[in-house]
XYZ file of C-alpha atoms in Angstrom:
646
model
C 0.000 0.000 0.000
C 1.517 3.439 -0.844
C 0.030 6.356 -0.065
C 0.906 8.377 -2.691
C -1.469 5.897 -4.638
C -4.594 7.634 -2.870
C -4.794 11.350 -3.335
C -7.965 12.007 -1.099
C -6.546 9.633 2.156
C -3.816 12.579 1.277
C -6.119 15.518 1.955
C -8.279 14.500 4.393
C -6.405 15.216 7.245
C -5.498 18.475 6.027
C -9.155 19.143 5.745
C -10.031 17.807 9.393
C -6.846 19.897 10.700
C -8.649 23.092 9.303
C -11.968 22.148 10.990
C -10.123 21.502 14.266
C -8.180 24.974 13.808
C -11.445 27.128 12.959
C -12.951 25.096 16.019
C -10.303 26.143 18.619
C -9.523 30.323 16.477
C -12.432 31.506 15.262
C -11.872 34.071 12.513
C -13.849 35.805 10.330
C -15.537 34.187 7.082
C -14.229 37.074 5.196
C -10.660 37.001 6.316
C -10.717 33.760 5.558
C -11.653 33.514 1.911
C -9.253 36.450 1.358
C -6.444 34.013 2.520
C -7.717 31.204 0.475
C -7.600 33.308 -2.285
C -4.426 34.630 -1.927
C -2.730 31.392 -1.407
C -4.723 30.254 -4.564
C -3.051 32.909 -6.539
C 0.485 32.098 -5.255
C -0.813 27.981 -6.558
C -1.293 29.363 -9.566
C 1.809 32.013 -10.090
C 4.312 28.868 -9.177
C 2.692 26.933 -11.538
C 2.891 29.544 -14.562
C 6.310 31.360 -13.492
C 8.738 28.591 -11.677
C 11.101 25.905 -12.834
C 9.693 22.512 -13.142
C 12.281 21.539 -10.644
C 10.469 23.486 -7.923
C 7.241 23.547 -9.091
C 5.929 20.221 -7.306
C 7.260 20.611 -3.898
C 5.823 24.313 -4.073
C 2.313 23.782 -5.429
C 2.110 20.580 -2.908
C 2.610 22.777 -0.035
C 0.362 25.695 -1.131
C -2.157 22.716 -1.566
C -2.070 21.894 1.928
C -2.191 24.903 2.993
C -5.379 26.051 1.117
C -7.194 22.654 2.228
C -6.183 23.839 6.195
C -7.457 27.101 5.315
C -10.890 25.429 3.512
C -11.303 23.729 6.404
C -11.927 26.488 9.003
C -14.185 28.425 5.712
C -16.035 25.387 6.440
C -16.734 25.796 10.229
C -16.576 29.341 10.106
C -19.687 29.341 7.748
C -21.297 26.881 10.151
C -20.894 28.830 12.658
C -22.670 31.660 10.985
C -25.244 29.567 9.767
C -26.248 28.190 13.268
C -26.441 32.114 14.329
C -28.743 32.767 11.467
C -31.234 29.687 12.676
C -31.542 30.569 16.077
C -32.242 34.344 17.366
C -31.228 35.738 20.769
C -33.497 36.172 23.717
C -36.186 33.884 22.643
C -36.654 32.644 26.187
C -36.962 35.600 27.314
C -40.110 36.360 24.982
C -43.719 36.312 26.121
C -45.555 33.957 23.613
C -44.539 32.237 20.277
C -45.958 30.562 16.944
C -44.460 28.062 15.900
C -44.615 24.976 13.207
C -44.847 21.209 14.554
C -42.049 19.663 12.633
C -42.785 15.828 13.402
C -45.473 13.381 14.546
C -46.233 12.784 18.421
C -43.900 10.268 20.371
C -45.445 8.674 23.065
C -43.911 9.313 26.547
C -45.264 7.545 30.499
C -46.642 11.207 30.868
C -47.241 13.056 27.552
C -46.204 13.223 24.001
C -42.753 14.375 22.841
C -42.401 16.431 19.425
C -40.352 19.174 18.138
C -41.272 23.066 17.229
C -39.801 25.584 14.621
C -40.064 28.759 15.833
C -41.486 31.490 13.326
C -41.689 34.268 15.660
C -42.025 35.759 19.095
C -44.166 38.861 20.920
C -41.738 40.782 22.893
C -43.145 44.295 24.270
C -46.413 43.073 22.713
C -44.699 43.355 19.277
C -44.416 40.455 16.828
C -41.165 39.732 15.297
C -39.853 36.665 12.991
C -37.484 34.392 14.991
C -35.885 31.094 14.674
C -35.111 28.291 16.893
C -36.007 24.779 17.549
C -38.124 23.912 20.553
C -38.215 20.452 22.136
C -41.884 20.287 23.415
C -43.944 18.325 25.668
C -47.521 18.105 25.506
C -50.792 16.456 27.431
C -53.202 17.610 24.802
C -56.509 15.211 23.742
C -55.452 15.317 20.099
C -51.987 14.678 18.683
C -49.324 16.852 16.460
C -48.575 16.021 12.997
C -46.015 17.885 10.429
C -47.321 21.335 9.105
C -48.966 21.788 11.889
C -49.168 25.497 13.115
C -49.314 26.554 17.183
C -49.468 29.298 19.714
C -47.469 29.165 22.881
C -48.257 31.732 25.671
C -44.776 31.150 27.733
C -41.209 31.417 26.668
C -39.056 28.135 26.097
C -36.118 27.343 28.403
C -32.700 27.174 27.255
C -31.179 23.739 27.735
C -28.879 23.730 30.035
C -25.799 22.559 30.082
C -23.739 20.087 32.410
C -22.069 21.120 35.803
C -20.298 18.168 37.024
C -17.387 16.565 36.035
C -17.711 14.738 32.763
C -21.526 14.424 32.751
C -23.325 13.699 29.752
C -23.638 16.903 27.363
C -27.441 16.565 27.323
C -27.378 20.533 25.852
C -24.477 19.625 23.033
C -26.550 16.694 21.714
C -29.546 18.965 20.989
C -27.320 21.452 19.607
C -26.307 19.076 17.036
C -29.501 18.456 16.169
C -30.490 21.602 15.810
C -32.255 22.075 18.793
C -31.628 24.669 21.682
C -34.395 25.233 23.622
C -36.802 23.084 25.686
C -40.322 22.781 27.233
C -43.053 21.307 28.560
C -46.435 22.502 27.886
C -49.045 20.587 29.177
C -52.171 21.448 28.259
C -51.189 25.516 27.395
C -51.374 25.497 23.698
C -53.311 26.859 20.951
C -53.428 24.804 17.697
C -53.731 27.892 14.785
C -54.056 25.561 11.855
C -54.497 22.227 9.954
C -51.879 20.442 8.664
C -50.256 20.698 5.955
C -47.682 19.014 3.119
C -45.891 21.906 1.897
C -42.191 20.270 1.882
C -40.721 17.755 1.264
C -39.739 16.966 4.710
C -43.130 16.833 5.648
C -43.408 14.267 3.092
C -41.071 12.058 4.129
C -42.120 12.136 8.030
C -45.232 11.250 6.553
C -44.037 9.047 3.767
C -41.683 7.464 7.204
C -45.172 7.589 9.715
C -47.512 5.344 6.795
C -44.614 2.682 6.558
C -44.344 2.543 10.535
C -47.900 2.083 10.860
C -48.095 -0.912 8.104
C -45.442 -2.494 10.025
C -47.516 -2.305 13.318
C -50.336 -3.927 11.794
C -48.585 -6.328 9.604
C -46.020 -7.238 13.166
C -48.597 -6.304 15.639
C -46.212 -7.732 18.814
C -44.622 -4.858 20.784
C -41.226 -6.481 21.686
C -40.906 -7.761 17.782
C -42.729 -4.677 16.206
C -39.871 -2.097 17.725
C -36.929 -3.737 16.717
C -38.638 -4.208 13.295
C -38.858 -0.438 13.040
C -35.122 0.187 14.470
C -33.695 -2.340 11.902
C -35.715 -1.374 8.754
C -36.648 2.008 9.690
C -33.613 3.175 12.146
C -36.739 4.451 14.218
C -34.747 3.602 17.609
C -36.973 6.088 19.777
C -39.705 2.643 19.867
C -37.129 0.606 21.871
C -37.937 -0.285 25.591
C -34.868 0.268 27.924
C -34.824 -3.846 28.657
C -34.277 -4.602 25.169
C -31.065 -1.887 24.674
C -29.745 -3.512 27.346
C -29.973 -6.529 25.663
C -28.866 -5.618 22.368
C -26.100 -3.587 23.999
C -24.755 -6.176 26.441
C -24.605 -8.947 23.737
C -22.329 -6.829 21.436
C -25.207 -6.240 19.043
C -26.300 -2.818 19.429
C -25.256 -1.695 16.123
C -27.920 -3.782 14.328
C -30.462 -1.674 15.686
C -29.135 1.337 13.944
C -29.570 1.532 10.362
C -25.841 1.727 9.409
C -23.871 0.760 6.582
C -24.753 -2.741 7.752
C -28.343 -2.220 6.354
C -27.392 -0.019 3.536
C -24.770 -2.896 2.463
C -27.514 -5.919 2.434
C -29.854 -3.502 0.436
C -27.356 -2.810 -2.320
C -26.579 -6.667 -2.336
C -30.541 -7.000 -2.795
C -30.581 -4.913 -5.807
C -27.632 -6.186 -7.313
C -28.580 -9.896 -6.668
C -32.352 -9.370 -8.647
C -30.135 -8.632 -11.897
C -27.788 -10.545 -11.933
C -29.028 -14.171 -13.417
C -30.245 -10.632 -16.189
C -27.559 -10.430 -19.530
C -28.138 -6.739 -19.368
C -26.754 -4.486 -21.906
C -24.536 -2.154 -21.146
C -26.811 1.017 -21.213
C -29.680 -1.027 -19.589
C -26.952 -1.762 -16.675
C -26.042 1.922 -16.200
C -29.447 2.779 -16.114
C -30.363 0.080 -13.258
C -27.178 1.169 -11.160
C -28.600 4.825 -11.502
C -31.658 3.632 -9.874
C -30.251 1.931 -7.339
C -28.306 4.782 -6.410
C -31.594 6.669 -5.981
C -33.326 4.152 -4.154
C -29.704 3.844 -1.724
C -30.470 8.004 -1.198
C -34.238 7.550 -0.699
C -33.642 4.898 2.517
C -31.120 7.284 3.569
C -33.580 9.986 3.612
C -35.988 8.291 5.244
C -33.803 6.549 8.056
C -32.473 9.876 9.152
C -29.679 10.269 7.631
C -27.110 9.192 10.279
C -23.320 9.382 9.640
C -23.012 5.914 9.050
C -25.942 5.510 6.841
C -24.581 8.843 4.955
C -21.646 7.236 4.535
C -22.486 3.994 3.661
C -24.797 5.629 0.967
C -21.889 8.156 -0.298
C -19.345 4.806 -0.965
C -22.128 2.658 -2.187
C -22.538 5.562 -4.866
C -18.990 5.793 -5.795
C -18.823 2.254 -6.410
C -21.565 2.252 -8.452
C -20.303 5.446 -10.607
C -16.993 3.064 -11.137
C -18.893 -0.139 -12.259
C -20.922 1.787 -14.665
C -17.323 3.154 -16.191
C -16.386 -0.284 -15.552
C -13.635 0.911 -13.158
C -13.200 -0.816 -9.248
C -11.917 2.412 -7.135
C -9.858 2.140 -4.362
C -11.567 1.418 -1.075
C -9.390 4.274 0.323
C -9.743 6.527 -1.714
C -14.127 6.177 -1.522
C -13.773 6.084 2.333
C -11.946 9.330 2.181
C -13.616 11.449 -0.352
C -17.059 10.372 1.531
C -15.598 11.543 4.682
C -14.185 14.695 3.222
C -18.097 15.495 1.229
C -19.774 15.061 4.690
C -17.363 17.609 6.439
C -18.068 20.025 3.424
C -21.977 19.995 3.846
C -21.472 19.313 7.988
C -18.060 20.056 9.294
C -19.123 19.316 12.866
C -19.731 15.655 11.458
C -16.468 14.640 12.493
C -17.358 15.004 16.432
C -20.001 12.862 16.614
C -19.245 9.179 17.885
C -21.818 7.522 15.230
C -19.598 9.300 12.342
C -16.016 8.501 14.054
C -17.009 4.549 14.786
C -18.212 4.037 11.726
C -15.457 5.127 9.374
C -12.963 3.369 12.170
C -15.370 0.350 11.705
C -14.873 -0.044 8.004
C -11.092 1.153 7.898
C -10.647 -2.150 10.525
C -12.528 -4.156 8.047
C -10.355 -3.285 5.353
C -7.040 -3.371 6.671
C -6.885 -5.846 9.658
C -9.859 -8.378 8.000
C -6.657 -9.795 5.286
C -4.471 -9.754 8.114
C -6.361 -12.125 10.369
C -7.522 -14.654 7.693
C -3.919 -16.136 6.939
C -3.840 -17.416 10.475
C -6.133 -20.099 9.353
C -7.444 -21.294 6.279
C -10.791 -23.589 6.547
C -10.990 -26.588 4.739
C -14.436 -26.378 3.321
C -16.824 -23.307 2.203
C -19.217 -23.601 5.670
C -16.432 -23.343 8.178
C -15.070 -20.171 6.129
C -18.011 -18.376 6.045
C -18.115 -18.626 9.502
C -14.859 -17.756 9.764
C -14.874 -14.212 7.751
C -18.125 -13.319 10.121
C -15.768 -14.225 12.751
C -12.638 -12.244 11.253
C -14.791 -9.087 9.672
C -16.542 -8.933 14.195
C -12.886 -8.872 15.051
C -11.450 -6.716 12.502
C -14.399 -3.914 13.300
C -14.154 -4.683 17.157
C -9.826 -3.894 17.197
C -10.198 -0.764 15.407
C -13.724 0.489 17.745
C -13.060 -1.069 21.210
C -10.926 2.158 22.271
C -13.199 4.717 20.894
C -16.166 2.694 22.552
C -14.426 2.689 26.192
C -13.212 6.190 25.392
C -17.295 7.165 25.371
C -19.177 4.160 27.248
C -16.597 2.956 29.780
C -18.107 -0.798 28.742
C -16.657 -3.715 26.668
C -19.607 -6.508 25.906
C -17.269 -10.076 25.874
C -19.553 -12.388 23.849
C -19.383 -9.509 20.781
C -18.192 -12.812 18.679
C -21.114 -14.823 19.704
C -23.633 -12.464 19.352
C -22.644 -11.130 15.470
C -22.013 -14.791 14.833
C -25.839 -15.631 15.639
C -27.212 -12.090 15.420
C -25.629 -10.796 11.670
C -27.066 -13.881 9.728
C -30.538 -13.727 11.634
C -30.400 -9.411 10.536
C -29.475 -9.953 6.795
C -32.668 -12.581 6.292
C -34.953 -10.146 8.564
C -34.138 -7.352 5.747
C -34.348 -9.984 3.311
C -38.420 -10.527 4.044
C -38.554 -6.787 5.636
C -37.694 -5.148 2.828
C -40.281 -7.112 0.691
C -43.048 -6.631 3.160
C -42.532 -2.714 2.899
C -42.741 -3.070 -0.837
C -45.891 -5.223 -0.997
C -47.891 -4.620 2.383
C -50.711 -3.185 -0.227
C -51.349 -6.689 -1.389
C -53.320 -8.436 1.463
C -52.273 -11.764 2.086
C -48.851 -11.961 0.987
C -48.250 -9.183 3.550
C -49.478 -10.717 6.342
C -47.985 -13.853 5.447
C -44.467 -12.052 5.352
C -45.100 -10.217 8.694
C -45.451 -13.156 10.293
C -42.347 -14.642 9.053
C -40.315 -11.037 10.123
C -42.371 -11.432 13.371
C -40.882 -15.356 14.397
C -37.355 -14.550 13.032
C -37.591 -11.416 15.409
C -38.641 -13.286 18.560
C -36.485 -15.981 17.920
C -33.398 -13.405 17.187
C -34.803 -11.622 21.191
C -34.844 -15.508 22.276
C -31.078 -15.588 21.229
C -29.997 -11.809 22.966
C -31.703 -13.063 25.986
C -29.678 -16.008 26.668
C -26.572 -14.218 25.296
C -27.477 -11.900 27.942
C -27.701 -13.997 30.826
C -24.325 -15.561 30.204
C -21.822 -14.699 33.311
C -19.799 -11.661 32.642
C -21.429 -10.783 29.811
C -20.036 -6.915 29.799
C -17.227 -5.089 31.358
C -18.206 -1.985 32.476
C -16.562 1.027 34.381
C -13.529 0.702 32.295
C -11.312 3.766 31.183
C -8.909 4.604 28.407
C -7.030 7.893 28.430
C -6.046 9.645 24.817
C -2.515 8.888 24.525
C -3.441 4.614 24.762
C -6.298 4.812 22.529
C -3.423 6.673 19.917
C -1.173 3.492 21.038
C -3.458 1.526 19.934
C -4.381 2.647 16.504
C -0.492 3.402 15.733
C -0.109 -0.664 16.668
C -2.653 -1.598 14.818
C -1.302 0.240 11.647
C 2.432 -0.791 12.314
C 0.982 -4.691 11.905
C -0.499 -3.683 8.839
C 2.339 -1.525 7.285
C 5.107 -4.834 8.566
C 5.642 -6.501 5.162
C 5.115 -3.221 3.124
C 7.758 -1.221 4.885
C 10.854 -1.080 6.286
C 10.471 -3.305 9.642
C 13.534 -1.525 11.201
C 11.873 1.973 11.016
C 8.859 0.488 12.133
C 10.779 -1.097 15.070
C 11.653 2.583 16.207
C 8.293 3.824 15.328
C 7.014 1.952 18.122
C 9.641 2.711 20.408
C 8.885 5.912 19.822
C 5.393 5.495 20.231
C 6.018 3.564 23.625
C 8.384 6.387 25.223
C 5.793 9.124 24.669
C 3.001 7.013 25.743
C 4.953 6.519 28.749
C 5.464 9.938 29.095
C 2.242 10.859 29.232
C 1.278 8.187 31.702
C 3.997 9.325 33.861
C 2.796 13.212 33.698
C -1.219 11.685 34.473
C 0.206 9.866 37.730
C 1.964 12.575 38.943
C -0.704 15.526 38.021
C -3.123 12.549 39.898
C -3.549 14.107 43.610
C -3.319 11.057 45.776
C -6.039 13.067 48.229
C -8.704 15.029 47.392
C -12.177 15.759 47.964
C -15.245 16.247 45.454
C -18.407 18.146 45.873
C -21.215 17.934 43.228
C -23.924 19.982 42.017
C -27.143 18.536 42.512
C -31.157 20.102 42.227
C -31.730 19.245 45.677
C -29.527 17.438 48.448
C -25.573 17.244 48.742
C -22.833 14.891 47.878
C -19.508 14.364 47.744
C -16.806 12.044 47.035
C -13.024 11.612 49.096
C -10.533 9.573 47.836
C -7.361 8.997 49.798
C -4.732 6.459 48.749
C -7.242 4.243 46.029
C -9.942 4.651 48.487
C -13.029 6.110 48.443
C -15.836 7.337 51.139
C -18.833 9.079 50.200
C -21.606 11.257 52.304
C -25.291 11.471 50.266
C -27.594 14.162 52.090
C -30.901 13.906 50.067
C -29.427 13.149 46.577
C -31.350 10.657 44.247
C -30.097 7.643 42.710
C -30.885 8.711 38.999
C -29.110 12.243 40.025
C -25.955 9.919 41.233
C -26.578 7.833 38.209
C -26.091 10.449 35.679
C -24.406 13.077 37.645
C -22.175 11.556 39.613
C -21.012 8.393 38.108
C -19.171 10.054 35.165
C -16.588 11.083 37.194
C -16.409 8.370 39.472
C -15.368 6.315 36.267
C -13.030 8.672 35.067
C -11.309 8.510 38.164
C -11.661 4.876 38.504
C -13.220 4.743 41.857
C -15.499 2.328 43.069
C -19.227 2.211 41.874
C -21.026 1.680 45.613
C -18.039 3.792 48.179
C -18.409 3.426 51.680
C -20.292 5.940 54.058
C -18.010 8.658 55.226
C -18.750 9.202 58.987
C -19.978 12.404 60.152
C -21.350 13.726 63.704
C -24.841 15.698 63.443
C -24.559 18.947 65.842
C -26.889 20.955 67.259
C -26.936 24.295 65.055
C -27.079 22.285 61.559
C -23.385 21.447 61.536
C -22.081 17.865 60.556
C -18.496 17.787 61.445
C -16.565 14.871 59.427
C -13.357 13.782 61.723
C -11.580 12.389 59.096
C -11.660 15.589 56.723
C -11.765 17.696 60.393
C -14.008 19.971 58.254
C -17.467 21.029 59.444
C -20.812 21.189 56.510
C -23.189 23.981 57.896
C -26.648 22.457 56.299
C -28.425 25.936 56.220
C -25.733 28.111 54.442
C -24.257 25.086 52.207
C -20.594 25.840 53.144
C -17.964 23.896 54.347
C -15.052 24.855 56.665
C -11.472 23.065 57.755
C -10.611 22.872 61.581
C -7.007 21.787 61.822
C -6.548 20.108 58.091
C -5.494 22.831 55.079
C -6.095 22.450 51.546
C -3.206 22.735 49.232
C -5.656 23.801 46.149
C -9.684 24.486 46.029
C -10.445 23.922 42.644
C -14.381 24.782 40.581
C -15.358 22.842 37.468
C -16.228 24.924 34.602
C -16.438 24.329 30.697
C -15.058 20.863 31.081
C -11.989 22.212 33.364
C -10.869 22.548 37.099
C -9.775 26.252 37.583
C -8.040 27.365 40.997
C -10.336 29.243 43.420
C -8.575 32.037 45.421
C -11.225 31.046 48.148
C -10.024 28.477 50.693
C -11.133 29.178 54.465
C -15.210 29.315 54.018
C -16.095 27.761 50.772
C -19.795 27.705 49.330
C -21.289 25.053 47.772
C -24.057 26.353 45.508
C -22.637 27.677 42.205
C -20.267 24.730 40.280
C -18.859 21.201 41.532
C -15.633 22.496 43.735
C -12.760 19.708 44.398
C -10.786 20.700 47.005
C -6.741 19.211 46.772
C -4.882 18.202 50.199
């Protein structure tokens, strides 16, 4: 493999080097295509004026350079973009119209949906706004698409997280599109029918009549959901019990429509033509088609990264077999990543987008590389053998990404694809079918009921894969510098009989020295003491660790508050899931004195004070940091988590 033989793996991370510049500087859209244009006439005066001799070298860096500089055009335009769609100060407004963008999801207590704000009364004044409202309702009749309401109280901006390493609730909506929240009860005003007038609204519709004909074709619950998360990528069905499930057997990601689903459709179209002696314009036409048809389940799935993906490379190919060309894997894995940045830059910080290109890239490199250790002797036991090799391949290249962002590891993830990934491809197989013809009345039925026992009997299979002993590590942690370890391994095996083994030899020494480095700099940066306070709705707790021990006090905090609150950062740190009580003496005047910390908790004011014991550093978390506090005798407790050094 040389990489000068694949110009786009080439650019790409110049391109996602520009996006992670214009991320951390912002600068002006302006300034920036001035640059770019500059730097585009110094391309083109080397290549008119200079020697040929210095022409390549030049240009090549200029190249570069311009791709950096596209990059951050890229997020910089985003970034004006997302001002555009949302105004300022809507939740400080006093009512608002806005259009119902999706139909009702069922909740225990109410319906979710989602509202575009059109505009706002501020000062009793209408102005046009824009925003997207998260919205939760108790009304008698249900939302659909087009439809047009009145709101009589602001929305609430979604806030963001305080403690350590908690979940970015706020960010997620953000990348969605959506910034503000609310829950409305019974306090709004329907203005008008609904109406198709987009073609959005025609494909949440188009999406809504297929979901319904698969309820009444699959009318079980537990077999109907996953049927609409595996042929629909309509995940927001799915009971907690059966994530857990799917998750703890390894087999999550056949719930999301990924390239996974995308892959056995193209097969399916491919497969109906080819017992056909097409001609050669009939062929083209056909693989037009079925890139349409790839696009149109992308549209209607959601579009996900993976699904975008899959979609954009399942294109290329296509484009190359109707020129009768085979391009490089590489090359289509790179050029799709680099078309999603241009249209999303922010794509590239999103976990679905970053697994699923790290997915594929194990697939093809490491998949070769495992297969010579064995070769089976007849076509059955190698077929299970490349599901075997292709679960492995994908699971080296994730795994450290996945405990990077879920702290868990499920250990029968060969079991479950081995049973689960055959049992998927012949759901699709009928599902697909039954979508197609659930007009024609018995045929349909007959078909649901064949998706509906290949479902149950697929749940029959997670269930006992799920009650095998240890069937998921959890709590685990990977810092930055191993997950980089890891990859750089991984690519030194496959780079060992294309390049020089002696360079690669000191490549990973290299590798190994600053790894240890920063594992050195972690440990001693690690206080062996220090004390934790979090920032709860109601209640207190905190955390103190002292020599890989932990001791906890919980005054009125609930478990899902410790759940998703608090056991972020107990993970991070590595401490234990259930600490022991730390002991503290109730007073008289509201005081709890703690004798181990010889620090005293007054319960009325929320502040804390040392008798005896002195802090080297009182530390408060903000924007994902720990900044020093000046404050160190009589510390509060109410604005940000505060971890206090000894």
């Amino acid at each position: 493999m040389k990489f000068s033989e694949y110009p786009f793996l080439r650019y790409l991370p110049f391109l996602i080097g520009g996006i992670l510049l214009g991320k951390s500087f912002q600068l002006s859209l302006s300034l920036l295509v001035g640059l770019l244009l500059l730097f585009w006439l110094a391309y083109f005066s080397v290549l008119k004026f200079s020697k040929s001799s210095k022409r390549i070298p030049m240009t090549s860096i200029l190249a570069y350079v311009m791709l950096v500089l596209f990059g951050m055009c890229l997020i910089s335009k985003d970034q004006q973009a997302e001002d555009k769609s949302s105004s300022k100060d809507v939740d400080k407004a006093e009512a608002y119209v806005g259009e119902v963008l999706q139909f009702d999801l069922k909740k225990p207590n109410s319906f979710e949906n989602i509202i575009e704000i059109k505009a706002v009364k501020k000062a009793g004044e209408w102005t046009k706004a824009n925003g997207k409202v998260i919205v939760y309702h108790q009304l008698d009749s249900t939302f659909s698409p087009g439809m047009e309401v009145y709101i009589s109280e602001p929305p609430g901006i979604v806030a963001g997280p305080l403690n350590p390493f908690e979940f970015n609730y706020a960010e997620f909506l953000k990348r969605e599109g959506i910034q503000y929240r609310q829950f409305l009860g019974k306090k709004v005003h329907v203005l008008g029918k609904s109406k198709v007038n987009s073609l959005s609204h025609f494909l949440v519709r188009f999406k809504s009549r297929i979901s319904q004909q698969l309820k009444s074709k699959i009318p079980n619950p537990s077999s109907n959901q996953v049927a609409q998360a595996l042929l629909l990528g309509q995940k927001q069905y799915l009971d907690k019990d059966t994530r857990k499930a799917y998750s703890e057997s390894g087999v999550m990601h056949i719930l999301a429509v990924s390239g996974l689903h995308v892959g056995i459709i193209y097969a399916l179209l491919l497969f109906l033509i080819k017992p056909l002696k097409l001609s050669s314009k009939a062929r083209k036409t056909y693989l037009f088609l079925v890139i349409l048809l790839i696009w149109f389940y992308a549209l209607i799935t959601g579009m996900s990264p993976s699904v975008l993906r899959a979609s954009t490379m399942f294109s290329l190919i296509s484009l190359g077999q109707m020129r009768e060309r085979k391009p490089s894997i590489f090359n289509v894995l790179a050029f799709s990543a680099m078309l999603m940045m241009c249209f999303a830059p922010l794509v590239i910080f999103e976990v679905g987008f970053q697994l699923s290109y790290l997915a594929v890239l194990g697939i093809v490199m490491i998949q070769p590389l495992i297969l010579r250790f064995w070769y089976p002797p007849n076509k059955w036991l190698e077929y299970v053998w490349q599901l075997v090799v292709v679960s492995l391949a994908a699971q080296l290249s994730t795994f450290p990404l996945t405990l990077f962002y879920f702290h868990a590891f499920p250990t029968y993830f060969l079991l479950g694809n081995l049973l689960i990934i055959p049992l998927t491809f012949l759901i699709m197989q009928i599902g697909i079918p039954l979508i197609l013809l659930s007009w024609i009345p018995y045929l349909s039925d007959f078909l649901g009921w064949v998706v509906n026992f290949l479902i149950q009997f697929q749940n029959f299979l997670i269930g006992q894969i799920q009650q095998l002993p240890y069937n998921q590590l959890d709590r685990l942690t990977i810092s930055v510098a191993t997950m980089l370890l890891i990859w750089g391994i991984l690519l030194i095996w496959k780079a060992w009989e294309e390049v020089s083994r002696r360079k690669l030899a000191w490549g990973a020494l290299v590798m190994l020295f600053i790894w240890a480095g920063f594992r050195f700099k972690e440990s001693v940066n690690t206080p062996s003491e220090l004390l934790v306070f979090y920032q709860t709705d109601k209640g207190m707790l905190m955390d103190y660790s002292f020599h890989h021990q932990t001791r906890s006090w919980n005054s009125r905090v609930k478990v899902s508050d410790i759940s998703f609150k608090i056991d972020p950062n107990r993970v991070q740190n590595q401490w234990v899931i259930n600490p022991k009580t730390l002991f503290a003496i109730p007073r008289q005047d509201s005081t709890f004195y703690f004798p181990v910390l010889q620090m005293n908790w007054d319960s009325n004011t929320n502040q804390i004070s040392f008798q005896g014991k002195t802090p080297k550093a009182v530390e408060f978390w903000k924007d994902g940091k720990w900044y020093q506090s000046n404050n160190s005798e009589r510390i509060a407790l109410e604005e940000s988590p505060i971890r206090i050094v000894f």
